Coordinates of C-alpha atoms and ligand atoms in Angstrom, one line a residue:
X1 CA 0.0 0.0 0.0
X2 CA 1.1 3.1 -1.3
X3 CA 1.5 6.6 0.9
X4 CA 2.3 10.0 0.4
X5 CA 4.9 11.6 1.5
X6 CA 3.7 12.7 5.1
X7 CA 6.1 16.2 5.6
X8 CA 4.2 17.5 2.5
X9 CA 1.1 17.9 4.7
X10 CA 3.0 20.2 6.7
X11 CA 3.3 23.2 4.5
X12 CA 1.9 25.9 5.4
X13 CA 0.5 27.2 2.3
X14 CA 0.5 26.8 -1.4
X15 CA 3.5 27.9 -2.3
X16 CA 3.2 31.6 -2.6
X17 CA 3.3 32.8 -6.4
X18 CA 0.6 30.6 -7.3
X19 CA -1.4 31.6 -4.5
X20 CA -1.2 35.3 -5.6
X21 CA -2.0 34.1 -9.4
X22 CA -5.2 32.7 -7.9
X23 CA -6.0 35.6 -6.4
X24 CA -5.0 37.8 -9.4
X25 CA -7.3 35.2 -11.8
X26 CA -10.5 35.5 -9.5
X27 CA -10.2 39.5 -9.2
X28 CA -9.4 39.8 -13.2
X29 CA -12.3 37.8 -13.4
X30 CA -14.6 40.2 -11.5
X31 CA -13.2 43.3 -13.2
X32 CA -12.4 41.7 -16.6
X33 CA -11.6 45.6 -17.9
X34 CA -8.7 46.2 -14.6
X35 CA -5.6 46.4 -17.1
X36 CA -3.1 45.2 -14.3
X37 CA -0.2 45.5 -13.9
X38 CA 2.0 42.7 -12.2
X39 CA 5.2 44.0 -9.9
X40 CA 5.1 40.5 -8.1
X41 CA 6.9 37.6 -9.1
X42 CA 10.6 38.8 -10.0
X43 CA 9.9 37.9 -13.6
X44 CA 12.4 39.5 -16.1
X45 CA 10.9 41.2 -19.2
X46 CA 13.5 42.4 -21.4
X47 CA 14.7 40.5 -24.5
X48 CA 18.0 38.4 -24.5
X49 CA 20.9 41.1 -25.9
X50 CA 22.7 40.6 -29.3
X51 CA 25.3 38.5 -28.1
X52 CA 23.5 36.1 -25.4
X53 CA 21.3 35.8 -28.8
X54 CA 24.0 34.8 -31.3
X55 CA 25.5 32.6 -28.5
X56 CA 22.1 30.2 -28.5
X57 CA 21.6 30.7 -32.5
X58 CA 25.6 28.8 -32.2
X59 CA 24.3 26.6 -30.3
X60 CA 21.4 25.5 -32.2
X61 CA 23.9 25.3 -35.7
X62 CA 26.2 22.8 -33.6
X63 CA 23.7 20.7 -33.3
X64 CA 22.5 20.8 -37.1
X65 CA 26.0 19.4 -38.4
X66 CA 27.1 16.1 -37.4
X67 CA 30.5 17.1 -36.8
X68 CA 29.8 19.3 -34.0
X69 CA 26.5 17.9 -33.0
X70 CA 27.0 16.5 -29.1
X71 CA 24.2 14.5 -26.8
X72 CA 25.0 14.1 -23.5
X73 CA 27.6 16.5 -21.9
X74 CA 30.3 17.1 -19.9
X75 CA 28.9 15.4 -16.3
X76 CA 29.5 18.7 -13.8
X77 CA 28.2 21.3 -17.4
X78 CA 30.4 22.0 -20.4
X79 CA 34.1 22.4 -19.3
X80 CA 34.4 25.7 -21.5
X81 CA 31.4 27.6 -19.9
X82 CA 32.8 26.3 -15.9
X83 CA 36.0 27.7 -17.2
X84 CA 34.3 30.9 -18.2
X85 CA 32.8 31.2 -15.1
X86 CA 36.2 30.5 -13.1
X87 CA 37.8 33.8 -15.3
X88 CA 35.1 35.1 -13.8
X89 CA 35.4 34.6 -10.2
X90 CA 39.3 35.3 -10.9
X91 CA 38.6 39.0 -12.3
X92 CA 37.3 39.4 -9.4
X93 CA 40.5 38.0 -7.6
X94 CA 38.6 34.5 -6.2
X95 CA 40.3 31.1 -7.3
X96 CA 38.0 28.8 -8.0
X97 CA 38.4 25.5 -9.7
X98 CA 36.5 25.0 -13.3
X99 CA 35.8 21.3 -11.4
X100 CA 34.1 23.5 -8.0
X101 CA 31.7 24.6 -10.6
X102 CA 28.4 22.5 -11.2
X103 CA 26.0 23.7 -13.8
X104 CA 22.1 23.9 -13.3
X105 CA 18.9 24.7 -14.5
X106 CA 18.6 27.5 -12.7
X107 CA 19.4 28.6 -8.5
X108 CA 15.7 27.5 -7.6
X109 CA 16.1 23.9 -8.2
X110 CA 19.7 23.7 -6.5
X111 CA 18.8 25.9 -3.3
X112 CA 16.0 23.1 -3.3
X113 CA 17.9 20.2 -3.5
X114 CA 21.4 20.7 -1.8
X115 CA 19.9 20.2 1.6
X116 CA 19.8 16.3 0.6
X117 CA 23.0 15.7 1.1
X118 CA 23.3 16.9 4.4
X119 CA 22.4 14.4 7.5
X120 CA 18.4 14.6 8.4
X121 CA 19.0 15.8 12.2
X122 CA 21.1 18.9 10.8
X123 CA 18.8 21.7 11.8
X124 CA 18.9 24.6 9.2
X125 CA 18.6 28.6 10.1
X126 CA 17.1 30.6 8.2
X127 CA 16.9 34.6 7.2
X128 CA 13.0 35.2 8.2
X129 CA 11.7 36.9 5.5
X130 CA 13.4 34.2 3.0
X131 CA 12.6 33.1 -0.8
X132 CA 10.2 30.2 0.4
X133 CA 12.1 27.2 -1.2
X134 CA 14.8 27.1 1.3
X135 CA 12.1 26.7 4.1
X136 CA 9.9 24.6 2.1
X137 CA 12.3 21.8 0.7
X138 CA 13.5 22.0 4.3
X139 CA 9.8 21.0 5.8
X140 CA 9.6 17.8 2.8
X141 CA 12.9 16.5 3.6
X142 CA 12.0 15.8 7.3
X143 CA 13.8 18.1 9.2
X144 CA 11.1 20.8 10.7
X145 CA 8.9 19.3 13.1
X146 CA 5.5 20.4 13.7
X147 CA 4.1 23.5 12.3
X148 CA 2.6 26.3 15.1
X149 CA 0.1 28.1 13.3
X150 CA 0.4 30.8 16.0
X151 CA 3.4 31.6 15.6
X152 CA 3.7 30.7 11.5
X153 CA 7.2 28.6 12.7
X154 CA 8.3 25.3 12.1
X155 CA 9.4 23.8 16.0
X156 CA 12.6 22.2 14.4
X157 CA 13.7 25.4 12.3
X158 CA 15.9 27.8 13.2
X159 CA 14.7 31.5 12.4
X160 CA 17.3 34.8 12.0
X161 CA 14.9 38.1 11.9
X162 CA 15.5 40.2 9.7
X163 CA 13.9 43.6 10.4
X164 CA 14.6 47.6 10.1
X165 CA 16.3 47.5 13.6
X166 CA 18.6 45.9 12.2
X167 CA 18.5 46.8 8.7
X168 CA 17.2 43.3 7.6
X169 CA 20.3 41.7 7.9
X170 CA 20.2 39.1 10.6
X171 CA 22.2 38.2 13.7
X172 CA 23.7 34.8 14.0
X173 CA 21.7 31.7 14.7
X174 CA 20.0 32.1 18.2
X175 CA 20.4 28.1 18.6
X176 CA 23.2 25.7 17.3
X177 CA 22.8 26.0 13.3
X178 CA 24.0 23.4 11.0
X179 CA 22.8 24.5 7.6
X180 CA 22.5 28.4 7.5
X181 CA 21.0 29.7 4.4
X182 CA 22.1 33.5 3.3
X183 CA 20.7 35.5 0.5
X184 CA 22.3 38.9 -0.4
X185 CA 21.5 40.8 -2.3
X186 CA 18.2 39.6 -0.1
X187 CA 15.3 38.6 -1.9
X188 CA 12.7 39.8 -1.0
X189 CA 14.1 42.6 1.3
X190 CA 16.7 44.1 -0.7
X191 CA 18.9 44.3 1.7
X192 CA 23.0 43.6 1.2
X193 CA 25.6 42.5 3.5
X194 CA 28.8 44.3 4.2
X195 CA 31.8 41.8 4.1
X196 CA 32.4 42.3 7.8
X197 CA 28.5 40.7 8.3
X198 CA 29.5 38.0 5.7
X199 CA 32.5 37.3 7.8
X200 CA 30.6 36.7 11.4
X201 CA 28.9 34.1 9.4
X202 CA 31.7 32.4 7.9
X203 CA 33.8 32.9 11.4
X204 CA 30.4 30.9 12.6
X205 CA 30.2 28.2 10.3
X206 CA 33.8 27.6 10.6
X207 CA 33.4 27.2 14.5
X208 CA 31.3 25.0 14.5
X209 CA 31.2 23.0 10.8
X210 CA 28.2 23.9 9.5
X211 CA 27.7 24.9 6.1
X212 CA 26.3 28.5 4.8
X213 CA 24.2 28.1 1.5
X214 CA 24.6 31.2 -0.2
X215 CA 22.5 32.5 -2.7
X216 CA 23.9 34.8 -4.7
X217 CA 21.1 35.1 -7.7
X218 CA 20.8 38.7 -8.0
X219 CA 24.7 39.4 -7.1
X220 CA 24.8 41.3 -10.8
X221 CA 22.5 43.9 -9.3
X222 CA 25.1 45.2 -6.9
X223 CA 26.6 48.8 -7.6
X224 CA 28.3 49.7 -5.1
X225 CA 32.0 48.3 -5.2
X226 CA 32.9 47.7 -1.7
X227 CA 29.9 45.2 -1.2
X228 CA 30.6 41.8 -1.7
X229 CA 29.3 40.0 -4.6
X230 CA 30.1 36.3 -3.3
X231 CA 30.6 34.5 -0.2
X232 CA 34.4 33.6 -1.6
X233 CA 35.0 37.5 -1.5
X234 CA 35.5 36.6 2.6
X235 CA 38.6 34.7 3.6
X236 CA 38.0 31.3 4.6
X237 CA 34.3 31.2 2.9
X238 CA 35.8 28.0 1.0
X239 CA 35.7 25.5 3.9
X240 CA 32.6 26.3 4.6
X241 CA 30.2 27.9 2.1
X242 CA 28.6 26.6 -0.9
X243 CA 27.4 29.6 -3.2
X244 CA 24.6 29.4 -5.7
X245 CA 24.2 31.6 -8.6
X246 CA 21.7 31.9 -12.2
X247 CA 21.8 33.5 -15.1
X248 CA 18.2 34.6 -14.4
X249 CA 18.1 37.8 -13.6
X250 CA 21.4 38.5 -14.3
X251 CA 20.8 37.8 -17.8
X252 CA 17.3 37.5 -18.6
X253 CA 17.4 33.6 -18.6
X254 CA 14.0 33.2 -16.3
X255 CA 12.6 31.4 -19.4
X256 CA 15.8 30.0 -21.0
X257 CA 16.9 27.9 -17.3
X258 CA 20.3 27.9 -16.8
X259 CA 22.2 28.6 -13.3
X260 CA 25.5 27.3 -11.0
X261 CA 26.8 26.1 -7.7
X262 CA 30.6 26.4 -6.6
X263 CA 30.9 23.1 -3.7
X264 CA 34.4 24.1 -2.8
X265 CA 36.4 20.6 -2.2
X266 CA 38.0 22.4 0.8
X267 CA 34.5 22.5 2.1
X268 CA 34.2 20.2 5.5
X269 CA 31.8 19.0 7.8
X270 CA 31.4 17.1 11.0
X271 CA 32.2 13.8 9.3
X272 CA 33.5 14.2 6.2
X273 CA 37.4 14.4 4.7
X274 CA 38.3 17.0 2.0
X275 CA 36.2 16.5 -1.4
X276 CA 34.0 14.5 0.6
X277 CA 31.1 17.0 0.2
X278 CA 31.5 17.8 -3.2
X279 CA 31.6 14.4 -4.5
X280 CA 27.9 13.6 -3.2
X281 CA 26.8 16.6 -4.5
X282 CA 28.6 15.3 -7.7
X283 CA 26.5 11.9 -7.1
X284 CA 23.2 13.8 -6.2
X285 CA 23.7 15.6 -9.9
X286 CA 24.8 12.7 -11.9
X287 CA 21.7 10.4 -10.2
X288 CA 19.1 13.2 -10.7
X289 CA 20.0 15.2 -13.3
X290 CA 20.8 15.1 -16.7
X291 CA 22.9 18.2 -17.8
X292 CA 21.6 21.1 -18.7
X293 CA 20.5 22.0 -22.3
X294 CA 23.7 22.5 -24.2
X295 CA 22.0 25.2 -26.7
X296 CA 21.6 27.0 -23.6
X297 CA 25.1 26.5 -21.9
X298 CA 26.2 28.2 -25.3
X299 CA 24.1 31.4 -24.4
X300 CA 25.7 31.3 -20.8
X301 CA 29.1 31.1 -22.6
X302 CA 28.0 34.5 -24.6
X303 CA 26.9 36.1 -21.2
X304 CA 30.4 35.4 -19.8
X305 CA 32.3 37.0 -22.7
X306 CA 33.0 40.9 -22.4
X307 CA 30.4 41.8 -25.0
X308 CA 28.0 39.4 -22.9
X309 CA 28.6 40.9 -19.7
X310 CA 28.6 44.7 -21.3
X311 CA 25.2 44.0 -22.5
X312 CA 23.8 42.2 -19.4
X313 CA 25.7 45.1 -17.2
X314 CA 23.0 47.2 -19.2
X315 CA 20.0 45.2 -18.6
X316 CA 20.6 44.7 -14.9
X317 CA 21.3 49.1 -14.8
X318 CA 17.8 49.3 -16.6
X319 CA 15.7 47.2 -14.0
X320 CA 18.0 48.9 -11.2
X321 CA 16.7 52.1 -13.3
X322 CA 13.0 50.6 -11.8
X323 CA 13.8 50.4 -8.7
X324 CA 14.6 53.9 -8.5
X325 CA 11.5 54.8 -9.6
X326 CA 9.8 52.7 -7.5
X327 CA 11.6 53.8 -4.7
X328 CA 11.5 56.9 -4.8
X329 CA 7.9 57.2 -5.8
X330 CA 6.7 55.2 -2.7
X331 CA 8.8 57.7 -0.7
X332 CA 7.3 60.6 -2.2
X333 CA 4.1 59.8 -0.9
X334 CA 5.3 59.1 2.3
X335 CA 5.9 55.7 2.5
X336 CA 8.9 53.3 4.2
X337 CA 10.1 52.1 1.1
X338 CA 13.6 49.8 1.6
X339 CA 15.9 47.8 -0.6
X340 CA 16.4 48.9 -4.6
X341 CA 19.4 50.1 -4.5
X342 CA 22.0 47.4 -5.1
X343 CA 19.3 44.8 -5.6
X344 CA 15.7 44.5 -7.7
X345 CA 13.7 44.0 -4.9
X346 CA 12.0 47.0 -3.1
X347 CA 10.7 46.3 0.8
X348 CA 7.8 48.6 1.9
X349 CA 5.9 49.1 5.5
X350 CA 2.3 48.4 4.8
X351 CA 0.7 52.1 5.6
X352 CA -1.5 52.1 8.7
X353 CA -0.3 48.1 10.3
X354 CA -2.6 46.4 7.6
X355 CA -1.4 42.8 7.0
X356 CA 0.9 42.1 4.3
X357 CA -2.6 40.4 2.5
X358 CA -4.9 43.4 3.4
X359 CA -2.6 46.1 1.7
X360 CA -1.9 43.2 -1.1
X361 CA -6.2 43.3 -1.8
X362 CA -6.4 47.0 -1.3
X363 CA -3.2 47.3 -4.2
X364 CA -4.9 45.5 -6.4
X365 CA -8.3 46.8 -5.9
X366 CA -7.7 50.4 -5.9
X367 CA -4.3 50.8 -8.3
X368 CA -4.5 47.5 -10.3
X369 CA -1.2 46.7 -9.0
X370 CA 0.1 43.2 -8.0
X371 CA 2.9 43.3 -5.6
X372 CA 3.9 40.2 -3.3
X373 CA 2.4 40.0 0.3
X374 CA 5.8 40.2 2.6
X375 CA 4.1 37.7 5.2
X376 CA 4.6 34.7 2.3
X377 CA 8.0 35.1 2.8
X378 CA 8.1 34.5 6.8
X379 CA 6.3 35.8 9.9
X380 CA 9.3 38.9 9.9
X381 CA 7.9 39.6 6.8
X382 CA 4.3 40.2 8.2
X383 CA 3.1 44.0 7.9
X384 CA 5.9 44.4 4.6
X385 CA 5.2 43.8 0.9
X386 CA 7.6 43.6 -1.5
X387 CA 7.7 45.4 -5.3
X388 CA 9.8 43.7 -8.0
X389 CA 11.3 46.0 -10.2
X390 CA 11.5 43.5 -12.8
X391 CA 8.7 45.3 -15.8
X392 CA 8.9 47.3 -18.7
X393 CA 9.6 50.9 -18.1
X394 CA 6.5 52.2 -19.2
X395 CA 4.8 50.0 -16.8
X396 CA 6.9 50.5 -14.3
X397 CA 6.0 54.2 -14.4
X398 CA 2.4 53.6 -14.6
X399 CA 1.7 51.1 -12.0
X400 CA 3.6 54.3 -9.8
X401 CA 1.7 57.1 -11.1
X402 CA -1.3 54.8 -10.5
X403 CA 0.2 53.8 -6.9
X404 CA 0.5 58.1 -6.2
X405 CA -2.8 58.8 -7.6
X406 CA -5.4 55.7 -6.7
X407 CA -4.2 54.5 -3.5
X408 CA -6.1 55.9 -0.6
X409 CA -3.8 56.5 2.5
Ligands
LIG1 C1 10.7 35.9 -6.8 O1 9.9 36.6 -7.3 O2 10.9 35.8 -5.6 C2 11.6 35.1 -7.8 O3 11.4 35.5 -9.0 C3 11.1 33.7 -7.8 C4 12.2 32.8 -8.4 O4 13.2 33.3 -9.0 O5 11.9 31.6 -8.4

């Protein structure tokens, strides 16, 4: 006799972004004239540039000839786009080996799955707000307990507020931590670490042999030159970090899927040698995963050469171009607007302690505006919305103007 897999009965929720499309369905339904406009999901909207284009288009001829066409590919990704990405990391003075690199889909699946090759009883902390797959993969695997609705915690979970007191960047785990997941730039807050913050968790994880996830997915949106854009930028980050990366928002590869993780062989824990950890995340790949597309890994080749990344330094400037706009508009009408400037994610107080639902309803309803309700991201994130400032210009401007001029305060 069959059964399901019990820990799925303890989510709390549909995950969120389909719980805000039924939402958005039902009221577009009601109001079938409300032209909306969606500032929710951090969806990217601007075409692929010349040479991320010509890059695929390469790809696609390989595979029309039979002297360059290829199946299957190299195990960890194709050996010339991990190389890429280590001149990458090197340009920005971090040695990383081509074989540290493991090429993805995308950062959503592997922040989802890398927890399974960690030991059951390791008990994760987490940023509260957080993107909801680190929790949520967290709560299938086993490891959270019960579920208090009261609080909106998981008993087994470890949780590392994040709140304006302390400028949404957390303080270390209040309990023993054995998986600590970091995002910075911070979705959904915004918010980016200094390296001295970065460095108090790697100084923990190191301590103690844990293991600091680090999601580094909107790292390209970073401006300003003395914040770090990777874990490695901090001394020591190797034994005990694992970063994960995507070409996403970087590059406008939502659609296209393609992303990395860097499992540093240096990286220890409680009972395992050197390599140790990166060979069973080597294993985990190889048993689950077939490669991704190789038409695809020849765009992420094109985003890593210079005309690539001058092109996608330009896209990332024009959504960062958004959040200014976004910003600042929300501030102009007296609102606590945070986040947007080195990342594409802007944080807002709900006006007047509505709930992060209420204000999400009265958006919609009175400026036709879909944002994302901060509470789906964690009970810090209760009383906070988040605006993505992923959107065409012209509709980024408009779902402001309509924010200013329709929304009752
Ligand atoms: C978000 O809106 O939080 C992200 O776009 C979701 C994702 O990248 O999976």
């Amino acid at each position: 006799m069959a059964r399901v897999n019990e820990h799925y009965r303890k989510l709390a929720a549909g995950y969120l972004f389909p719980e805000i499309g039924r939402r958005t369905r039902e009221f577009q339904q009601q109001h079938p004239d409300a032209q909306l406009l969606r500032l929710g999901i951090g969806n990217t909207t601007e075409p692929l540039t010349p040479s991320v284009i010509a890059g695929l288009h390469n790809g696609v001829d390989q595979l029309a000839d039979r002297e360059t066409y290829r199946g299957y590919g190299d195990e960890q990704g194709d050996l010339d786009l991990r190389e890429a990405l280590a001149r990458f990391y090197k340009g920005r003075s971090m040695e990383i080996a081509s074989d540290e690199f493991f090429i993805s889909d995308g950062a959503k699946p592997d922040s989802g799955n890398i927890q399974s090759i960690f030991s059951l009883d390791s008990r994760p902390a987490f940023q509260d707000p957080a993107y909801p797959v680190y929790v949520d993969t967290n709560v299938i695997a086993g490891r959270s307990g019960p579920y208090n609705p009261d609080t909106g915690t998981y008993e087994r979970f470890i949780y590392m507020p994040c709140t304006k007191e302390n400028r949404f960047i957390p303080e270390l785990p209040s309990e023993p931590a054995d998986l600590i997941y970091l995002c910075s730039p911070n979705n959904p807050t915004g918010a980016v670490a200094t390296h001295d913050e970065l460095k108090r968790f790697v100084d923990y994880a190191r301590d103690r042999k844990a293991v600091i996830i680090f999601d580094a997915s909107y790292s390209e949106y970073i401006d300003d030159p003395d914040l770090p854009r990777s874990i490695y930028e901090v001394d020591g980050a190797k034994q005990c970090a694992i970063e994960i990366n995507s070409f996403s928002k970087f590059a406008g590869f939502t659609g296209v899927r393609l992303g990395w993780s860097v499992v540093p062989k240096e990286l220890t824990v409680a009972d395992s040698d050197f390599g140790t950890v990166h060979s069973l995340w080597f294993r985990r790949q190889t048993t689950f995963f077939n490669g991704a597309s190789n038409i695809v890994q020849r765009g992420g080749l094109a985003v890593l050469s210079d005309a690539g990344l001058q092109e996608c330094g330009e896209l990332t400037s024009y959504y960062m171009g958004n959040a200014r706009i976004i910003k600042e508009g929300l501030q102009e009408i007296g609102l606590q607007a945070y986040g947007g400037d080195n990342a594409p994610y802007i944080w807002m107080e709900t006006p007047g302690g509505m709930t992060s639902w209420e204000f999400f309803d009265k958006l919609l309803s009175e400026a036709w505006v879909i944002g994302t309700p901060g509470s789906g991201f964690g009970p810090s994130g209760e009383g906070y919305f988040r605006l993505s400032a992923f959107g065409h210009r012209e509709d980024i401007s408009r779902a402001v103007d309509r924010i200013q001029k329709r929304l009752t305060l």
